[in-house]
Coordinates of C-alpha atoms in Angstrom, one line a residue:
X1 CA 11.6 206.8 200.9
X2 CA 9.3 206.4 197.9
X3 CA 10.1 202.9 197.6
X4 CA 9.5 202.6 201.6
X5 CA 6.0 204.7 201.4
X6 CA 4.9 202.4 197.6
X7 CA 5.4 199.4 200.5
X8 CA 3.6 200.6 203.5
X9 CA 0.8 202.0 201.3
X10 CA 0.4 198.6 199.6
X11 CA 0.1 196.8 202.9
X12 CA -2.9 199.0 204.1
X13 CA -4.7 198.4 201.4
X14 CA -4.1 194.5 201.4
X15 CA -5.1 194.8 205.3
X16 CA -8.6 197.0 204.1
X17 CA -9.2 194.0 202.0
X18 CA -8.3 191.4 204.4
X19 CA -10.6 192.8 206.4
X20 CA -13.6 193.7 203.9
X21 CA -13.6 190.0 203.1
X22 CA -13.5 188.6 206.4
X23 CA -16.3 191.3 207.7
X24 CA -18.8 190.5 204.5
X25 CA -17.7 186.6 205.1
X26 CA -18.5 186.3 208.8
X27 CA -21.8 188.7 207.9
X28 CA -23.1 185.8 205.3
X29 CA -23.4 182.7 207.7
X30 CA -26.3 181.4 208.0
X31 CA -28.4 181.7 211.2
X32 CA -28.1 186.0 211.4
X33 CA -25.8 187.9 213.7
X34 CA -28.9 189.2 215.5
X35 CA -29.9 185.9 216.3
X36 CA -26.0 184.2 217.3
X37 CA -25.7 187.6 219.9
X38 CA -29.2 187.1 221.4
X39 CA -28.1 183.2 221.8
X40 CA -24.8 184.0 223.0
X41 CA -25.4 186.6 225.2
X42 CA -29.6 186.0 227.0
X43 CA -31.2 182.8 226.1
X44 CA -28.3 180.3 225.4
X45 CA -27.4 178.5 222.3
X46 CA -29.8 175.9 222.9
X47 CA -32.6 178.3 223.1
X48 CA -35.2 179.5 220.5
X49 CA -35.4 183.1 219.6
X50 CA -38.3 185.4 219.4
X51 CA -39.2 187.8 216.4
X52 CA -39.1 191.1 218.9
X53 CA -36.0 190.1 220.4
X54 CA -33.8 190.0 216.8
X55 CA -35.8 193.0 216.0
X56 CA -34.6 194.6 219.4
X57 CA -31.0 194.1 218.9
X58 CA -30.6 194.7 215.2
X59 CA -31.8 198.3 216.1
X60 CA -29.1 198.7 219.3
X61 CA -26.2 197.2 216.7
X62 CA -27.5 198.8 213.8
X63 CA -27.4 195.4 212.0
X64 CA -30.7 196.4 209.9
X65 CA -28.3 198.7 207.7
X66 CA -26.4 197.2 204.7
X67 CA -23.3 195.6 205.0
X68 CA -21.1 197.9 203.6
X69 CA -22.3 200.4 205.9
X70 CA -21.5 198.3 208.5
X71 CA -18.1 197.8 207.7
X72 CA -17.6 201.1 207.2
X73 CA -19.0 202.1 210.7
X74 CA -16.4 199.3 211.7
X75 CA -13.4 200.3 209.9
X76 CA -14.0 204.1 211.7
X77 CA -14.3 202.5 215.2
X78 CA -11.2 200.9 214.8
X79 CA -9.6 203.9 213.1
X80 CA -10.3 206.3 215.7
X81 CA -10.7 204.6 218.9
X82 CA -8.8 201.5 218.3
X83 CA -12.5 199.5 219.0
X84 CA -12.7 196.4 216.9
X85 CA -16.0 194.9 218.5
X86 CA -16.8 192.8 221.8
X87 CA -16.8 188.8 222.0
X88 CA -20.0 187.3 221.9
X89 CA -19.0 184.6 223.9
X90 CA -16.3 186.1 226.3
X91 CA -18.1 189.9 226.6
X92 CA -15.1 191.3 226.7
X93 CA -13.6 194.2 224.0
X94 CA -11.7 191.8 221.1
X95 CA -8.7 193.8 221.6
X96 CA -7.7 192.9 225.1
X97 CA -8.7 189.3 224.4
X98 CA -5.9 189.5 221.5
X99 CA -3.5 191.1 223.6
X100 CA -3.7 188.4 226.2
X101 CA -2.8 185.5 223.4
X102 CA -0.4 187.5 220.7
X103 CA 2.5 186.7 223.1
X104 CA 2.4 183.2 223.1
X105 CA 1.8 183.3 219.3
X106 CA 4.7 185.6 218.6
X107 CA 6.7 183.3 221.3
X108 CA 5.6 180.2 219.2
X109 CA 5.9 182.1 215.7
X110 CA 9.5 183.6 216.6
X111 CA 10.5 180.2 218.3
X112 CA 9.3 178.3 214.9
X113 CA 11.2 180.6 212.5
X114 CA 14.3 180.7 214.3
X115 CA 15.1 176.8 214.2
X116 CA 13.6 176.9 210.8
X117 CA 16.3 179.7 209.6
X118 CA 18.9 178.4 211.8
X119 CA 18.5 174.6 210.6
X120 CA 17.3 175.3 206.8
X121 CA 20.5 177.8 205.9
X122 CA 22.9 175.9 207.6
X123 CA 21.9 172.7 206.6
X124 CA 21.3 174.3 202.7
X125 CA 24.7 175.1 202.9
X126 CA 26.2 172.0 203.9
X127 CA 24.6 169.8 201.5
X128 CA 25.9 172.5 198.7
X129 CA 29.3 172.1 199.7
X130 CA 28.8 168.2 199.9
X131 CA 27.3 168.1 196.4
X132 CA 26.5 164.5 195.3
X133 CA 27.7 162.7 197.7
X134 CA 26.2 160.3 200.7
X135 CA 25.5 163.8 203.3
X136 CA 23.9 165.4 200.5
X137 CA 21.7 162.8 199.4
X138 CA 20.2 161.9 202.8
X139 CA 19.8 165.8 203.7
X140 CA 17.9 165.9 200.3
X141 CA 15.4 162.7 201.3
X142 CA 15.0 164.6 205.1
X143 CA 13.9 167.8 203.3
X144 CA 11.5 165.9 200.5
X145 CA 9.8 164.4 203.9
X146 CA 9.5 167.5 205.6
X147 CA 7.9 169.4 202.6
X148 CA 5.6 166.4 202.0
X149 CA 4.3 165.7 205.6
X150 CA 1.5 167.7 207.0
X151 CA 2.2 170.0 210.3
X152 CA -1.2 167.5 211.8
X153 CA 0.4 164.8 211.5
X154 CA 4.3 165.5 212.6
X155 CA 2.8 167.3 215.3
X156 CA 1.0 163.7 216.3
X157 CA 4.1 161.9 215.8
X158 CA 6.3 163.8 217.9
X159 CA 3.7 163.6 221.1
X160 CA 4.1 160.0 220.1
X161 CA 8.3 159.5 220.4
X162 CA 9.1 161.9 222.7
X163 CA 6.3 162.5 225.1
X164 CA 4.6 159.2 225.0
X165 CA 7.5 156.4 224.8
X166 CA 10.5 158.7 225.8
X167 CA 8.1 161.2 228.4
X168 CA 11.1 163.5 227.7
X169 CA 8.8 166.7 227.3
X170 CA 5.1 166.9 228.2
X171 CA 2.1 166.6 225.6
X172 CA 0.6 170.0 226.5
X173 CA 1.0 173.2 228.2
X174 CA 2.7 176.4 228.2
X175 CA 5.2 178.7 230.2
X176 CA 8.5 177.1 229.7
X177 CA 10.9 175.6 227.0
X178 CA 9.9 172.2 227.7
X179 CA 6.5 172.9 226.7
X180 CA 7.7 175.5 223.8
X181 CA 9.8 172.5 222.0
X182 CA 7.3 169.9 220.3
X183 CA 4.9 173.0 219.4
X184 CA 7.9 174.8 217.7
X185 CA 9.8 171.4 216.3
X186 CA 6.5 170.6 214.7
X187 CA 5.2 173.6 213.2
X188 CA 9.1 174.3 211.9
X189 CA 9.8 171.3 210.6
X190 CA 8.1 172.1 206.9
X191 CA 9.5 175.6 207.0
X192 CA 12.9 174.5 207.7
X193 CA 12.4 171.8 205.3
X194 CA 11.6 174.0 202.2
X195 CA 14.5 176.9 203.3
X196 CA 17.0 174.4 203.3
X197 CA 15.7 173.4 199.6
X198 CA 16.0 177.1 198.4
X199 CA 19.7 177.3 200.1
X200 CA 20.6 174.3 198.5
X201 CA 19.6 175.5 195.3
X202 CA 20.7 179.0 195.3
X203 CA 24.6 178.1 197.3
X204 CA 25.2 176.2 194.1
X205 CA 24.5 178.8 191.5
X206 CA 26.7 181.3 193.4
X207 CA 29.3 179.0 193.8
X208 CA 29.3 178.2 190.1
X209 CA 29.8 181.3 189.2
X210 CA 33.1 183.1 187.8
X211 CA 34.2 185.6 190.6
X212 CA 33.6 182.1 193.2
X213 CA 36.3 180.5 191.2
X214 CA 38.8 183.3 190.6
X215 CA 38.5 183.6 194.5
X216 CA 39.3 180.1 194.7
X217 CA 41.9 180.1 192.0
X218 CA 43.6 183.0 194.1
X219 CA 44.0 180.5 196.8
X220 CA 41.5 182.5 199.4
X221 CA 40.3 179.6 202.5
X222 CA 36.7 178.0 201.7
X223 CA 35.1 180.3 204.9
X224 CA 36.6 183.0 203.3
X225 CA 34.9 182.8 199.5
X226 CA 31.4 181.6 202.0
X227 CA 31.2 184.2 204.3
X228 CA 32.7 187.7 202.1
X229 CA 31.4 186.4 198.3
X230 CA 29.0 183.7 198.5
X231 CA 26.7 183.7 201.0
X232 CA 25.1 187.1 200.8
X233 CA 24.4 186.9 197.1
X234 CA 23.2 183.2 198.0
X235 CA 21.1 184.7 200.5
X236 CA 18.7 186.5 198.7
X237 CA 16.2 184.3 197.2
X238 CA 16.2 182.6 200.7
X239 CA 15.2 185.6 202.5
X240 CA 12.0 185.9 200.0
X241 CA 11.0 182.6 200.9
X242 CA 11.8 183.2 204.6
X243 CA 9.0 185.9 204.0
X244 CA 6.3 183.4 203.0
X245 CA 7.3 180.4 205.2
X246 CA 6.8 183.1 208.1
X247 CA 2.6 182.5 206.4
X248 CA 2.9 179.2 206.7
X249 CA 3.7 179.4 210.0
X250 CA 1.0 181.9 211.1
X251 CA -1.1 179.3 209.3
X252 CA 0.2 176.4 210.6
X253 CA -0.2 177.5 214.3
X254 CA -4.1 177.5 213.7
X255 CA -3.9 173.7 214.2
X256 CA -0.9 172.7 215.8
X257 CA -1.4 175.5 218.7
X258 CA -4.8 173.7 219.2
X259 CA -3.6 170.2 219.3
X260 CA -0.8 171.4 221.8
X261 CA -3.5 173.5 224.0
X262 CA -1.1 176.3 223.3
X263 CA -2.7 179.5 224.2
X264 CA -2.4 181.9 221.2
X265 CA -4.4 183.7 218.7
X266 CA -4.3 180.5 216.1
X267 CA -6.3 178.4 218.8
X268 CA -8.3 181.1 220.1
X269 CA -9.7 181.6 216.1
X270 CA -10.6 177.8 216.3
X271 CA -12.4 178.1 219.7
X272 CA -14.2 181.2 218.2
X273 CA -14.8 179.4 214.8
X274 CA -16.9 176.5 216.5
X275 CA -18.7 179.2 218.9
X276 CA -19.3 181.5 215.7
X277 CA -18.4 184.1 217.9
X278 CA -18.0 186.8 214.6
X279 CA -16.3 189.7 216.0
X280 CA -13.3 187.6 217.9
X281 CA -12.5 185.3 214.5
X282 CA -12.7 188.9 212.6
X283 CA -10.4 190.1 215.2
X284 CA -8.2 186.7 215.3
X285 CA -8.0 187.1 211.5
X286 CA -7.1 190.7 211.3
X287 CA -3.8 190.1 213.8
X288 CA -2.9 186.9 211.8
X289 CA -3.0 189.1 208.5
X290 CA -1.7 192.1 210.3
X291 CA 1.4 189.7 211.6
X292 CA 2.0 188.9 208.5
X293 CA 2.1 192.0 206.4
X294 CA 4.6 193.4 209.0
X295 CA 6.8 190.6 208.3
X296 CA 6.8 190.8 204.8
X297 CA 7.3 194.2 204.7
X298 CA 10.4 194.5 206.7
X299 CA 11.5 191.3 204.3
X300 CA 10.8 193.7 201.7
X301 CA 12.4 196.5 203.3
X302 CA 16.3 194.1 204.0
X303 CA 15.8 192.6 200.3
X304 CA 16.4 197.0 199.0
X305 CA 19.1 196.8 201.2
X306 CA 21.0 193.5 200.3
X307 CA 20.0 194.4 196.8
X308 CA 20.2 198.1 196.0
X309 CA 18.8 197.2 191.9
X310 CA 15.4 197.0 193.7
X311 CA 15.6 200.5 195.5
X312 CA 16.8 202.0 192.2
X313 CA 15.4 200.0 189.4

């Protein structure tokens, strides 16, 4: 329970920082909130903008107060009523705009990390087992391309092969699995890429050690030593880096959901970006963050268990 609360208490305060920097960020860009609401929401973008009017709604937002007054108004709407601003653009409370996209991101996010785990870990321990040879080698060159190549640019290439010249799937779109494949085989394939590496890595330690061999010396089947010896010791470096590829995959889906029209969070933060709608990418970059934090802590939280030295130590 202490180790449990040391966790959770560590991951409000990264979230209160998350969100300081993002608040005092948003609040520096030039052009003046006053200004981008009176734009967004009366005269248009295109429009100039009189002296009385910014004077008119800084007083209704408060926006004449310092900044960390601000925030701290901010951070006690959204304690107590749950009220993290309206859109600018959309005029509609941020929350309910993020609850309309978070299920295509998780679906996109969970989609993602699943072939990354399933194909990584399998894959890691395959080219372990087949150690030196031809298998291992081209697995190895396979994973140094998928680490190298940018999610951009595989994403681009796979709209090429297999929606293009095979019109197997289409480019864009959302609702079923033929539209959840290139999204997910693109943003996976640097995750799956670098777990694989790890698996590799950590599969041949274990099975150099001296219990692996005395089980083998005993005469115990190969599936046997893998599935009761080596591969839950194996498996704990991979589920740290599980942990942070599950970042790179909130990350990732900034871009690739916007060059597959998916609609989640990552492209709704873009879209809000280039309107400098202020209060939706605060909100966009809170659930990101948020998403995040969750993940690691429940990583966190089956490390104490696979490992009981860390609950203890």
């Amino acid at each position: 329970m202490k180790y449990f609360l040391k966790r959770a208490g560590f991951m409000i305060l990264t979230l209160f920082a998350a969100c300081a920097l993002t608040f005092f960020l948003m609040n520096v860009i030039p052009g003046g909130t006053a200004e981008l609401i009176i734009k967004h929401t009366f005269v248009g973008l295109e429009e100039s903008v009189t002296e009385e009017q910014i004077n008119q709604v800084s007083s209704r937002y408060n926006l004449d107060d310092p900044l960390y007054l601000q925030f701290f108004m901010w951070v006690k709407e959204a304690v107590l009523r749950g009220d993290i601003g309206t859109s600018y653009v959309f005029k509609k409370p941020v929350l309910y705009l993020l609850t309309l996209r978070l299920p295509a991101t998780v679906q996109l996010a969970g989609a993602s990390m699943g072939l990354s785990v399933v194909a990584g870990v399998s894959l890691g321990i395959y080219s372990a087992l087949r150690e030196n040879r031809i298998s291992d080698h081209v697995l190895r060159v396979i994973t140094l391309f998928g680490v190298s190549m940018p999610g951009f640019w595989v994403a681009l290439l796979l709209i090429l092969v297999f929606s293009l010249k095979l019109k197997l799937v289409p480019v864009s779109g959302y609702g079923n699995l033929e539209n959840l494949f290139l999204p997910a085989a693109a943003l996976s394939l640097h995750s799956a890429a670098a777990i694989m590496r790890v698996t590799r890595t950590s599969m041949l330690e274990t099975l150099g050690q001296e219990y692996i061999r005395f089980a083998k010396a005993k005469g115990l089947p190969v599936w046997k030593i893998m599935s009761r010896h080596a591969l839950k010791n194996a498996m704990l470096p991979v589920i740290t880096v599980i942990g942070f590829q599950m970042g790179s995959l909130l990350g990732g889906a900034v871009v690739i959901e916007k060059i597959f029209a998916w609609p989640g969070i990552g492209s709704l933060l873009v879209d809000s970006i280039s309107a400098r709608d202020l209060p939706m990418v605060q909100g966009c970059v809170l659930a990101i963050v948020t998403m995040f934090l969750l993940v690691h802590f429940l990583v966190d939280m089956l490390y104490t268990h696979l490992d009981p030295r860390i609950r203890y130590g």
